[in-house]
């Protein structure tokens, strides 16, 4: 069995995941743009449907890759004299894997959860305006300005306004990306854990993998500075 050919095929499949990830990133930014520009709520909801479709594609691709890898590893271990029907074996494993699928899997997709989280943060700052809304744009802008002024844009590490805020998925606090990464790397060299720099936070093991870009907060900061 030319396993090098199979490995090449698997590598190509995994490359497809990067396209799915890029699509989900674009959908997230588009949804945030819609909220920021006061578009209709239905448009935002449609972007959530798009994210779920991407999540389904990601799950299906992962299931197929897993079935393929498990089949190939099994054949490598057993080293049969007669070459088995790989397509049949893969399909059997794929069927077994897919039988455990559920709709909740899609909503646990990491990028989908990030999308929902950022959307909630964005909606806290910007609210949609319907065609029959009697309030003027100026009044809405004043409301947003007040909300923004109440937000904390200051990094707890640098004590300066954040330019590239990242949020800790564990405790929810935000920091300047460069500042928190520098602390994590420095402590890692000393084999020590990093306590969340936010005063009063009890989280004492901040990892780089826990940090995600806070696009919603960055947009609000940028908008205020404009």
GROMACS .gro file of C-alpha atoms in nm:
model
  226
    1UNK     CA    1   0.000   0.000   0.000
    2UNK     CA    2   0.154   0.334  -0.102
    3UNK     CA    3   0.104   0.505   0.234
    4UNK     CA    4   0.298   0.810   0.118
    5UNK     CA    5   0.020   0.876  -0.133
    6UNK     CA    6  -0.240   0.840   0.142
    7UNK     CA    7  -0.047   1.077   0.368
    8UNK     CA    8  -0.037   1.332   0.086
    9UNK     CA    9  -0.412   1.301   0.041
   10UNK     CA   10  -0.469   1.349   0.413
   11UNK     CA   11  -0.246   1.654   0.412
   12UNK     CA   12  -0.457   1.804   0.134
   13UNK     CA   13  -0.773   1.738   0.332
   14UNK     CA   14  -0.627   1.912   0.635
   15UNK     CA   15  -0.542   2.212   0.420
   16UNK     CA   16  -0.913   2.241   0.345
   17UNK     CA   17  -0.965   2.320   0.713
   18UNK     CA   18  -0.769   2.642   0.670
   19UNK     CA   19  -1.021   2.755   0.409
   20UNK     CA   20  -1.309   2.676   0.645
   21UNK     CA   21  -1.137   2.867   0.924
   22UNK     CA   22  -1.082   3.166   0.695
   23UNK     CA   23  -1.449   3.158   0.598
   24UNK     CA   24  -1.554   3.160   0.964
   25UNK     CA   25  -1.321   3.451   1.037
   26UNK     CA   26  -1.470   3.650   0.750
   27UNK     CA   27  -1.825   3.568   0.864
   28UNK     CA   28  -1.742   3.686   1.217
   29UNK     CA   29  -1.599   4.017   1.095
   30UNK     CA   30  -1.897   4.066   0.863
   31UNK     CA   31  -2.142   4.013   1.150
   32UNK     CA   32  -1.955   4.266   1.364
   33UNK     CA   33  -1.962   4.512   1.073
   34UNK     CA   34  -2.339   4.466   1.048
   35UNK     CA   35  -2.389   4.539   1.417
   36UNK     CA   36  -2.158   4.839   1.407
   37UNK     CA   37  -2.337   4.985   1.105
   38UNK     CA   38  -2.681   4.930   1.263
   39UNK     CA   39  -2.798   4.676   1.006
   40UNK     CA   40  -3.117   4.477   1.041
   41UNK     CA   41  -3.110   4.200   1.302
   42UNK     CA   42  -3.211   3.948   1.038
   43UNK     CA   43  -2.886   4.012   0.850
   44UNK     CA   44  -2.689   3.937   1.166
   45UNK     CA   45  -2.892   3.620   1.227
   46UNK     CA   46  -2.815   3.507   0.873
   47UNK     CA   47  -2.445   3.531   0.951
   48UNK     CA   48  -2.500   3.301   1.249
   49UNK     CA   49  -2.660   3.048   1.012
   50UNK     CA   50  -2.355   3.077   0.790
   51UNK     CA   51  -2.131   3.007   1.090
   52UNK     CA   52  -2.330   2.694   1.174
   53UNK     CA   53  -2.295   2.577   0.815
   54UNK     CA   54  -1.920   2.627   0.837
   55UNK     CA   55  -1.917   2.440   1.170
   56UNK     CA   56  -2.099   2.149   1.003
   57UNK     CA   57  -1.843   2.142   0.721
   58UNK     CA   58  -1.561   2.148   0.975
   59UNK     CA   59  -1.715   1.861   1.171
   60UNK     CA   60  -1.773   1.653   0.858
   61UNK     CA   61  -1.418   1.708   0.742
   62UNK     CA   62  -1.275   1.620   1.085
   63UNK     CA   63  -1.487   1.305   1.098
   64UNK     CA   64  -1.362   1.192   0.758
   65UNK     CA   65  -0.998   1.265   0.845
   66UNK     CA   66  -1.035   1.077   1.172
   67UNK     CA   67  -1.194   0.775   0.999
   68UNK     CA   68  -0.922   0.774   0.736
   69UNK     CA   69  -0.638   0.804   0.989
   70UNK     CA   70  -0.777   0.531   1.214
   71UNK     CA   71  -0.819   0.296   0.917
   72UNK     CA   72  -0.466   0.356   0.790
   73UNK     CA   73  -0.317   0.311   1.137
   74UNK     CA   74  -0.510  -0.014   1.180
   75UNK     CA   75  -0.379  -0.152   0.850
   76UNK     CA   76  -0.024  -0.047   0.937
   77UNK     CA   77  -0.046  -0.230   1.268
   78UNK     CA   78  -0.201  -0.548   1.131
   79UNK     CA   79   0.008  -0.563   0.812
   80UNK     CA   80  -0.234  -0.794   0.625
   81UNK     CA   81  -0.106  -1.009   0.338
   82UNK     CA   82  -0.404  -0.918   0.124
   83UNK     CA   83  -0.468  -0.549   0.066
   84UNK     CA   84  -0.805  -0.466   0.226
   85UNK     CA   85  -1.078  -0.251   0.075
   86UNK     CA   86  -0.972   0.077   0.234
   87UNK     CA   87  -1.273   0.265   0.102
   88UNK     CA   88  -1.509   0.019   0.270
   89UNK     CA   89  -1.318   0.026   0.598
   90UNK     CA   90  -1.312   0.405   0.602
   91UNK     CA   91  -1.685   0.422   0.533
   92UNK     CA   92  -1.758   0.180   0.818
   93UNK     CA   93  -1.554   0.388   1.062
   94UNK     CA   94  -1.706   0.709   0.931
   95UNK     CA   95  -2.058   0.574   0.983
   96UNK     CA   96  -1.971   0.477   1.341
   97UNK     CA   97  -1.825   0.821   1.412
   98UNK     CA   98  -2.116   1.010   1.256
   99UNK     CA   99  -2.369   0.809   1.454
  100UNK     CA  100  -2.251   1.001   1.760
  101UNK     CA  101  -2.302   1.343   1.601
  102UNK     CA  102  -2.553   1.587   1.748
  103UNK     CA  103  -2.664   1.944   1.677
  104UNK     CA  104  -2.497   2.058   1.998
  105UNK     CA  105  -2.160   1.963   1.845
  106UNK     CA  106  -2.189   2.251   1.602
  107UNK     CA  107  -2.253   2.503   1.878
  108UNK     CA  108  -1.945   2.380   2.061
  109UNK     CA  109  -1.725   2.462   1.764
  110UNK     CA  110  -1.452   2.692   1.896
  111UNK     CA  111  -1.488   2.953   1.622
  112UNK     CA  112  -1.868   2.948   1.649
  113UNK     CA  113  -1.845   3.008   2.024
  114UNK     CA  114  -1.602   3.294   1.959
  115UNK     CA  115  -1.847   3.436   1.705
  116UNK     CA  116  -2.135   3.431   1.957
  117UNK     CA  117  -1.917   3.578   2.231
  118UNK     CA  118  -1.793   3.865   2.015
  119UNK     CA  119  -2.143   3.931   1.884
  120UNK     CA  120  -2.274   3.969   2.239
  121UNK     CA  121  -1.993   4.209   2.327
  122UNK     CA  122  -2.057   4.411   2.013
  123UNK     CA  123  -2.430   4.435   2.078
  124UNK     CA  124  -2.359   4.578   2.422
  125UNK     CA  125  -2.200   4.876   2.250
  126UNK     CA  126  -2.409   4.918   1.939
  127UNK     CA  127  -2.782   4.868   1.898
  128UNK     CA  128  -2.968   4.825   1.572
  129UNK     CA  129  -3.191   5.100   1.440
  130UNK     CA  130  -3.514   5.008   1.262
  131UNK     CA  131  -3.667   5.216   0.982
  132UNK     CA  132  -3.945   5.340   1.208
  133UNK     CA  133  -3.717   5.432   1.496
  134UNK     CA  134  -3.799   5.788   1.604
  135UNK     CA  135  -3.461   5.852   1.763
  136UNK     CA  136  -3.209   6.046   1.561
  137UNK     CA  137  -2.863   5.921   1.476
  138UNK     CA  138  -2.717   6.200   1.687
  139UNK     CA  139  -2.905   6.081   1.995
  140UNK     CA  140  -2.789   5.725   1.936
  141UNK     CA  141  -2.431   5.841   1.897
  142UNK     CA  142  -2.457   6.019   2.232
  143UNK     CA  143  -2.586   5.702   2.397
  144UNK     CA  144  -2.299   5.503   2.252
  145UNK     CA  145  -2.047   5.765   2.363
  146UNK     CA  146  -2.174   5.741   2.721
  147UNK     CA  147  -2.151   5.362   2.710
  148UNK     CA  148  -1.800   5.379   2.574
  149UNK     CA  149  -1.687   5.624   2.838
  150UNK     CA  150  -1.795   5.374   3.102
  151UNK     CA  151  -1.585   5.096   2.953
  152UNK     CA  152  -1.239   5.017   3.074
  153UNK     CA  153  -1.000   5.044   2.781
  154UNK     CA  154  -0.693   5.041   3.004
  155UNK     CA  155  -0.468   4.737   3.015
  156UNK     CA  156  -0.414   4.617   3.375
  157UNK     CA  157  -0.049   4.551   3.290
  158UNK     CA  158   0.065   4.859   3.099
  159UNK     CA  159  -0.194   5.098   3.246
  160UNK     CA  160  -0.233   5.236   2.895
  161UNK     CA  161  -0.516   5.220   2.646
  162UNK     CA  162  -0.514   4.888   2.467
  163UNK     CA  163  -0.439   4.873   2.095
  164UNK     CA  164  -0.463   4.496   2.044
  165UNK     CA  165  -0.680   4.366   2.328
  166UNK     CA  166  -0.700   3.994   2.395
  167UNK     CA  167  -0.941   3.833   2.635
  168UNK     CA  168  -0.882   3.542   2.867
  169UNK     CA  169  -1.141   3.273   2.789
  170UNK     CA  170  -1.116   3.143   3.147
  171UNK     CA  171  -1.173   3.456   3.356
  172UNK     CA  172  -1.295   3.699   3.090
  173UNK     CA  173  -1.041   3.975   3.157
  174UNK     CA  174  -0.867   4.168   2.880
  175UNK     CA  175  -0.506   4.275   2.838
  176UNK     CA  176  -0.278   4.427   2.578
  177UNK     CA  177  -0.164   4.127   2.371
  178UNK     CA  178   0.206   4.207   2.366
  179UNK     CA  179   0.215   4.273   2.741
  180UNK     CA  180   0.045   3.952   2.855
  181UNK     CA  181   0.239   3.735   2.607
  182UNK     CA  182   0.566   3.880   2.733
  183UNK     CA  183   0.472   3.792   3.092
  184UNK     CA  184   0.368   3.439   2.996
  185UNK     CA  185   0.693   3.376   2.808
  186UNK     CA  186   0.903   3.518   3.090
  187UNK     CA  187   0.731   3.307   3.357
  188UNK     CA  188   0.744   2.999   3.136
  189UNK     CA  189   1.123   3.020   3.120
  190UNK     CA  190   1.124   3.014   3.500
  191UNK     CA  191   0.867   2.729   3.496
  192UNK     CA  192   0.620   2.939   3.690
  193UNK     CA  193   0.249   3.002   3.641
  194UNK     CA  194   0.101   3.339   3.554
  195UNK     CA  195  -0.168   3.494   3.771
  196UNK     CA  196  -0.426   3.711   3.595
  197UNK     CA  197  -0.299   4.073   3.623
  198UNK     CA  198  -0.652   4.204   3.681
  199UNK     CA  199  -0.682   4.313   4.042
  200UNK     CA  200  -0.905   4.081   4.245
  201UNK     CA  201  -0.901   3.796   3.991
  202UNK     CA  202  -0.828   3.454   4.140
  203UNK     CA  203  -0.728   3.286   3.815
  204UNK     CA  204  -0.367   3.183   3.869
  205UNK     CA  205  -0.273   2.990   3.555
  206UNK     CA  206  -0.304   3.211   3.248
  207UNK     CA  207  -0.198   3.027   2.932
  208UNK     CA  208  -0.137   3.170   2.588
  209UNK     CA  209  -0.386   2.922   2.444
  210UNK     CA  210  -0.655   3.084   2.663
  211UNK     CA  211  -0.614   3.421   2.492
  212UNK     CA  212  -0.839   3.524   2.202
  213UNK     CA  213  -0.847   3.858   2.015
  214UNK     CA  214  -1.124   4.082   2.148
  215UNK     CA  215  -1.231   4.223   1.812
  216UNK     CA  216  -1.545   4.384   1.954
  217UNK     CA  217  -1.350   4.582   2.216
  218UNK     CA  218  -1.085   4.682   1.961
  219UNK     CA  219  -1.356   4.820   1.732
  220UNK     CA  220  -1.504   5.027   2.012
  221UNK     CA  221  -1.164   5.166   2.108
  222UNK     CA  222  -1.079   5.247   1.746
  223UNK     CA  223  -1.419   5.408   1.694
  224UNK     CA  224  -1.375   5.628   2.002
  225UNK     CA  225  -1.029   5.737   1.891
  226UNK     CA  226  -1.163   5.839   1.552
   0.00000   0.00000   0.00000
